[in-house]
mmCIF file of C-alpha atoms in Angstrom:
data_model
loop_
_atom_site.group_PDB
_atom_site.id
_atom_site.type_symbol
_atom_site.label_atom_id
_atom_site.label_comp_id
_atom_site.label_asym_id
_atom_site.label_seq_id
_atom_site.Cartn_x
_atom_site.Cartn_y
_atom_site.Cartn_z
ATOM 1 C CA MET A 1 86.749 -228.969 24.526
ATOM 2 C CA LYS A 2 89.143 -231.698 23.437
ATOM 3 C CA GLY A 3 88.468 -235.333 24.107
ATOM 4 C CA LEU A 4 90.750 -237.868 25.724
ATOM 5 C CA LEU A 5 94.277 -238.095 24.398
ATOM 6 C CA GLN A 6 93.977 -241.877 24.245
ATOM 7 C CA ILE A 7 91.133 -244.401 24.455
ATOM 8 C CA PRO A 8 91.762 -246.918 27.268
ATOM 9 C CA SER A 9 93.083 -250.267 26.077
ATOM 10 C CA GLN A 10 91.619 -253.610 27.123
ATOM 11 C CA SER A 11 94.604 -254.205 29.407
ATOM 12 C CA GLU A 12 94.089 -250.826 31.074
ATOM 13 C CA LEU A 13 90.402 -251.588 31.584
ATOM 14 C CA ALA A 14 91.289 -254.994 33.045
ATOM 15 C CA LYS A 15 93.673 -253.345 35.511
ATOM 16 C CA ALA A 16 90.926 -250.913 36.506
ATOM 17 C CA TYR A 17 88.497 -253.817 37.113
ATOM 18 C CA ALA A 18 91.118 -255.536 39.263
ATOM 19 C CA ARG A 19 91.743 -252.463 41.388
ATOM 20 C CA PHE A 20 88.064 -252.163 42.234
ATOM 21 C CA GLN A 21 87.695 -255.910 42.739
ATOM 22 C CA ASP A 22 90.694 -256.049 45.082
ATOM 23 C CA HIS A 23 89.290 -253.105 47.049
ATOM 24 C CA ASP A 24 92.367 -251.000 46.422
ATOM 25 C CA ARG A 25 92.287 -247.420 47.649
ATOM 26 C CA ILE A 26 90.817 -245.497 44.729
ATOM 27 C CA SER A 27 91.803 -241.841 44.954
ATOM 28 C CA GLU A 28 89.806 -238.868 43.750
ATOM 29 C CA VAL A 29 92.191 -238.603 40.792
ATOM 30 C CA ASP A 30 91.623 -242.275 39.935
ATOM 31 C CA TYR A 31 87.843 -241.958 40.133
ATOM 32 C CA ALA A 32 88.046 -238.961 37.800
ATOM 33 C CA VAL A 33 90.156 -240.837 35.239
ATOM 34 C CA TYR A 34 87.975 -243.933 35.364
ATOM 35 C CA SER A 35 84.808 -241.848 34.982
ATOM 36 C CA GLN A 36 86.081 -240.818 31.550
ATOM 37 C CA TRP A 37 86.860 -244.418 30.630
ATOM 38 C CA CYS A 38 83.303 -245.425 31.563
ATOM 39 C CA ARG A 39 82.083 -243.838 28.328
ATOM 40 C CA PHE A 40 83.860 -246.648 26.493
ATOM 41 C CA ASP A 41 82.969 -249.548 28.788
ATOM 42 C CA ALA A 42 79.629 -250.282 30.475
ATOM 43 C CA ARG A 43 81.098 -252.864 32.819
ATOM 44 C CA LEU A 44 83.523 -250.323 34.260
ATOM 45 C CA ALA A 45 80.610 -247.927 34.754
ATOM 46 C CA GLU A 46 78.771 -250.558 36.803
ATOM 47 C CA ILE A 47 81.834 -251.204 38.946
ATOM 48 C CA TRP A 48 82.505 -247.469 39.358
ATOM 49 C CA VAL A 49 78.955 -246.756 40.566
ATOM 50 C CA ASP A 50 78.992 -249.672 43.002
ATOM 51 C CA SER A 51 82.326 -248.534 44.426
ATOM 52 C CA LEU A 52 81.139 -244.955 44.812
ATOM 53 C CA ALA A 53 77.996 -246.058 46.661
ATOM 54 C CA ARG A 54 80.179 -247.936 49.159
ATOM 55 C CA ASN A 55 83.112 -245.535 49.510
ATOM 56 C CA TRP A 56 81.847 -242.009 48.841
ATOM 57 C CA GLY A 57 82.368 -240.991 52.473
ATOM 58 C CA LYS A 58 86.124 -241.496 52.112
ATOM 59 C CA LEU A 59 86.405 -238.983 49.267
ATOM 60 C CA ASN A 60 87.284 -235.300 49.516
ATOM 61 C CA PRO A 61 84.763 -233.281 47.455
ATOM 62 C CA THR A 62 87.237 -230.468 46.742
ATOM 63 C CA LEU A 63 89.923 -232.862 45.520
ATOM 64 C CA PHE A 64 87.324 -234.704 43.443
ATOM 65 C CA ARG A 65 86.056 -231.476 41.904
ATOM 66 C CA ASN A 66 89.576 -230.398 40.976
ATOM 67 C CA ALA A 67 90.412 -233.829 39.567
ATOM 68 C CA VAL A 68 87.318 -234.213 37.407
ATOM 69 C CA GLY A 69 87.692 -230.618 36.196
ATOM 70 C CA ASN A 70 90.959 -231.602 34.533
ATOM 71 C CA HIS A 71 89.152 -233.940 32.153
ATOM 72 C CA PRO A 72 87.060 -233.277 29.034
ATOM 73 C CA TRP A 73 83.826 -234.863 30.305
ATOM 74 C CA PRO A 74 83.114 -233.921 33.928
ATOM 75 C CA GLN A 75 79.448 -234.554 33.091
ATOM 76 C CA ALA A 76 80.231 -238.268 32.725
ATOM 77 C CA ALA A 77 81.196 -238.445 36.390
ATOM 78 C CA ALA A 78 78.010 -236.536 37.244
ATOM 79 C CA VAL A 79 75.914 -239.190 35.464
ATOM 80 C CA LEU A 80 77.619 -241.891 37.504
ATOM 81 C CA PHE A 81 76.903 -239.997 40.728
ATOM 82 C CA GLU A 82 73.240 -239.720 39.704
ATOM 83 C CA GLN A 83 73.082 -243.468 39.133
ATOM 84 C CA ALA A 84 74.609 -244.159 42.539
ATOM 85 C CA LEU A 85 72.049 -241.832 44.109
ATOM 86 C CA THR A 86 69.143 -243.435 42.244
ATOM 87 C CA TYR A 87 70.055 -247.115 42.337
ATOM 88 C CA GLY A 88 72.738 -247.464 45.011
ATOM 89 C CA GLN A 89 72.094 -249.275 48.284
ATOM 90 C CA LEU A 90 72.125 -246.127 50.417
ATOM 91 C CA THR A 91 70.364 -245.220 53.634
ATOM 92 C CA PRO A 92 68.200 -242.082 53.462
ATOM 93 C CA SER A 93 70.831 -240.207 55.483
ATOM 94 C CA ASP A 94 73.695 -241.331 53.238
ATOM 95 C CA LYS A 95 71.693 -240.507 50.139
ATOM 96 C CA SER A 96 71.093 -236.987 51.431
ATOM 97 C CA LEU A 97 74.778 -236.497 52.235
ATOM 98 C CA LEU A 98 75.881 -237.925 48.893
ATOM 99 C CA ARG A 99 73.530 -235.497 47.138
ATOM 100 C CA VAL A 100 75.202 -232.606 48.983
ATOM 101 C CA THR A 101 78.609 -233.996 47.981
ATOM 102 C CA ALA A 102 77.561 -234.246 44.331
ATOM 103 C CA ASN A 103 76.233 -230.686 44.380
ATOM 104 C CA LEU A 104 79.589 -229.449 45.685
ATOM 105 C CA ILE A 105 81.599 -231.381 43.115
ATOM 106 C CA PHE A 106 79.525 -230.488 40.057
ATOM 107 C CA HIS A 107 78.404 -226.966 40.932
ATOM 108 C CA GLY A 108 78.657 -224.831 37.801
ATOM 109 C CA VAL A 109 79.345 -227.758 35.453
ATOM 110 C CA PRO A 110 77.258 -227.188 32.286
ATOM 111 C CA GLN A 111 75.325 -229.849 30.417
ATOM 112 C CA ALA A 112 77.210 -231.652 27.683
ATOM 113 C CA PRO A 113 76.024 -231.158 24.086
ATOM 114 C CA TYR A 114 73.239 -233.739 23.635
ATOM 115 C CA GLN A 115 74.885 -237.057 22.769
ATOM 116 C CA ASP A 116 75.021 -240.754 23.585
ATOM 117 C CA PHE A 117 76.727 -241.373 26.919
ATOM 118 C CA PHE A 118 78.642 -244.288 25.446
ATOM 119 C CA ILE A 119 81.155 -243.816 22.667
ATOM 120 C CA GLY A 120 81.341 -246.493 19.989
ATOM 121 C CA LEU A 121 79.236 -249.077 21.829
ATOM 122 C CA THR A 122 75.836 -248.633 20.171
ATOM 123 C CA PRO A 123 75.326 -249.028 16.391
ATOM 124 C CA PHE A 124 74.401 -245.745 14.751
ATOM 125 C CA ALA A 125 70.641 -245.345 14.082
ATOM 126 C CA SER A 126 69.884 -248.641 15.851
ATOM 127 C CA ARG A 127 66.527 -249.081 17.570
ATOM 128 C CA SER A 128 68.171 -249.060 20.978
ATOM 129 C CA LEU A 129 69.992 -245.812 20.223
ATOM 130 C CA VAL A 130 66.830 -244.139 18.937
ATOM 131 C CA ALA A 131 64.869 -245.297 22.003
ATOM 132 C CA ALA A 132 67.577 -244.010 24.324
ATOM 133 C CA SER A 133 67.663 -240.633 22.593
ATOM 134 C CA GLU A 134 63.880 -240.245 22.676
ATOM 135 C CA ARG A 135 63.334 -241.483 26.240
ATOM 136 C CA PRO A 136 66.580 -241.147 28.181
ATOM 137 C CA LEU A 137 66.780 -241.825 31.878
ATOM 138 C CA LYS A 138 66.875 -238.699 34.003
ATOM 139 C CA SER A 139 70.350 -239.544 35.297
ATOM 140 C CA TYR A 140 71.641 -239.049 31.736
ATOM 141 C CA SER A 141 69.472 -236.207 30.441
ATOM 142 C CA LYS A 142 70.173 -234.045 33.487
ATOM 143 C CA TRP A 143 73.760 -233.757 32.269
ATOM 144 C CA GLY A 144 73.203 -233.547 28.530
ATOM 145 C CA TYR A 145 73.507 -237.209 27.590
ATOM 146 C CA PHE A 146 71.026 -239.838 26.535
ATOM 147 C CA GLY A 147 71.020 -243.453 27.611
ATOM 148 C CA LYS A 148 68.892 -246.170 29.200
ATOM 149 C CA ASP A 149 71.498 -248.353 30.915
ATOM 150 C CA VAL A 150 71.171 -248.815 34.658
ATOM 151 C CA PHE A 151 74.579 -249.333 36.245
ATOM 152 C CA GLN A 152 73.364 -251.568 39.020
ATOM 153 C CA ASN A 153 74.083 -254.866 40.726
ATOM 154 C CA LYS A 154 76.642 -256.395 38.384
ATOM 155 C CA PHE A 155 79.803 -255.636 40.333
ATOM 156 C CA SER A 156 79.158 -258.602 42.604
ATOM 157 C CA ALA A 157 79.477 -260.899 39.596
ATOM 158 C CA THR A 158 82.948 -259.529 38.815
ATOM 159 C CA ALA A 159 83.965 -260.351 42.375
ATOM 160 C CA GLY A 160 82.946 -263.963 41.888
ATOM 161 C CA LYS A 161 79.648 -263.734 43.754
ATOM 162 C CA HIS A 162 76.277 -264.889 42.488
ATOM 163 C CA LEU A 163 74.410 -262.237 40.527
ATOM 164 C CA PRO A 164 70.723 -262.249 41.471
ATOM 165 C CA SER A 165 68.403 -262.885 38.548
ATOM 166 C CA VAL A 166 65.855 -260.514 40.083
ATOM 167 C CA LEU A 167 66.696 -257.125 41.571
ATOM 168 C CA SER A 168 65.481 -256.272 45.044
ATOM 169 C CA LYS A 169 62.007 -254.814 45.455
ATOM 170 C CA SER A 170 63.321 -251.395 46.511
ATOM 171 C CA ILE A 171 65.583 -251.100 43.461
ATOM 172 C CA ARG A 172 62.802 -252.237 41.112
ATOM 173 C CA THR A 173 60.395 -249.728 42.648
ATOM 174 C CA ARG A 174 62.814 -246.831 42.173
ATOM 175 C CA ALA A 175 63.463 -247.872 38.580
ATOM 176 C CA LEU A 176 59.751 -248.229 37.804
ATOM 177 C CA ASP A 177 58.983 -244.877 39.443
ATOM 178 C CA GLU A 178 61.513 -243.194 37.170
ATOM 179 C CA LEU A 179 60.128 -244.960 34.106
ATOM 180 C CA ILE A 180 56.587 -243.836 34.921
ATOM 181 C CA ARG A 181 57.754 -240.239 35.227
ATOM 182 C CA ILE A 182 58.917 -240.224 31.611
ATOM 183 C CA ARG A 183 56.393 -242.607 30.065
ATOM 184 C CA GLU A 184 52.593 -242.451 29.999
ATOM 185 C CA ARG A 185 52.308 -245.910 28.440
ATOM 186 C CA LEU A 186 54.528 -248.953 28.856
ATOM 187 C CA THR A 187 54.610 -252.709 28.442
ATOM 188 C CA VAL A 188 56.096 -255.522 30.483
ATOM 189 C CA ARG A 189 58.848 -255.909 27.892
ATOM 190 C CA GLU A 190 59.744 -252.223 28.092
ATOM 191 C CA TYR A 191 59.993 -252.487 31.874
ATOM 192 C CA GLN A 192 62.245 -255.534 31.543
ATOM 193 C CA ASP A 193 64.404 -253.719 28.988
ATOM 194 C CA HIS A 194 64.635 -250.756 31.359
ATOM 195 C CA LEU A 195 66.178 -253.126 33.920
ATOM 196 C CA GLN A 196 68.349 -254.813 31.271
ATOM 197 C CA GLY A 197 66.586 -258.152 31.684
ATOM 198 C CA ALA A 198 67.431 -258.359 35.395
ATOM 199 C CA VAL A 199 63.813 -259.069 36.328
ATOM 200 C CA SER A 200 61.724 -262.106 35.379
ATOM 201 C CA LEU A 201 58.535 -261.892 33.322
ATOM 202 C CA LYS A 202 56.385 -262.949 36.279
ATOM 203 C CA VAL A 203 57.925 -260.419 38.668
ATOM 204 C CA ALA A 204 57.694 -257.649 36.057
ATOM 205 C CA GLN A 205 53.976 -258.360 35.606
ATOM 206 C CA LEU A 206 53.417 -258.323 39.368
ATOM 207 C CA ASP A 207 55.275 -255.018 39.739
ATOM 208 C CA LEU A 208 53.256 -253.323 37.011
ATOM 209 C CA ASN A 209 49.917 -254.689 38.228
ATOM 210 C CA ALA A 210 50.627 -253.582 41.789
ATOM 211 C CA HIS A 211 51.864 -250.062 41.076
ATOM 212 C CA PRO A 212 49.266 -247.509 42.264
ATOM 213 C CA ALA A 213 50.058 -245.045 39.454
ATOM 214 C CA LEU A 214 49.376 -247.557 36.650
ATOM 215 C CA ARG A 215 46.227 -249.005 35.079
ATOM 216 C CA ALA A 216 46.258 -252.191 32.996
ATOM 217 C CA VAL A 217 44.657 -252.068 29.542
ATOM 218 C CA GLY A 218 43.828 -255.073 27.336
ATOM 219 C CA ASN A 219 44.036 -258.820 27.708
ATOM 220 C CA THR A 220 47.038 -260.771 28.928
ATOM 221 C CA ARG A 221 48.720 -261.149 25.541
ATOM 222 C CA GLY A 222 48.374 -257.549 24.358
ATOM 223 C CA ARG A 223 48.246 -255.891 27.742
ATOM 224 C CA PHE A 224 49.943 -252.577 28.347
ATOM 225 C CA TYR A 225 49.885 -250.118 31.213
ATOM 226 C CA VAL A 226 48.996 -246.443 31.245
ATOM 227 C CA ARG A 227 49.644 -243.808 33.836
ATOM 228 C CA LYS A 228 46.440 -242.955 35.669
ATOM 229 C CA LYS A 229 45.017 -239.553 34.809
ATOM 230 C CA THR A 230 44.978 -238.549 38.446
ATOM 231 C CA ALA A 231 48.669 -239.384 38.769
ATOM 232 C CA SER A 232 51.516 -237.381 37.275
ATOM 233 C CA GLY A 233 53.876 -240.156 38.211
ATOM 234 C CA PRO A 234 55.561 -241.006 41.521
ATOM 235 C CA ARG A 235 56.899 -238.070 43.491
#
């Protein structure tokens, strides 16, 4: 399958930011186009996911499916849906309905050949790229990509609001649950990296110490956490 005919320019990306920031009506066709651009720009991905979590009920699943099917990477949009489902501020009812919507839109879409979600943003063979390929988040690997970025909570900063230095407890818990599912051993630093530094050292330590599926090993300086043998990770 061919890629995009043209990589989005900085001016095009800026216009996309502005449309989301100004709360313009974003059509299914627009969401589909911007989902492809997200592979070149992490900030747009964050804005896209935030917008979807707030406006998904206004979208027509059939129109969205047709629109995204006209592009080379429908799986990219699927990753963004997964992130909205995992990290978005959704009620249990909305989350259930959004899952049904995603299933309708992406039914029959195959996994992409295993590759980095982002194109041209991560240095080849860098430590971060290797780590992402070896331990990708489920939202990426489900659709054939690898990556560790969480597209969460930064849209408010683009709208001129204060960006919290610490994510909410519910968001941190969901992120830590996912990390425990894929890792049997982790450190405070790895947990902070998983949340892209959006959690303080003290809060990260408290989260890890309090999680019922983890057991602390070692002293304070060299401490790490292992998944308890009786726990296969959060369900």
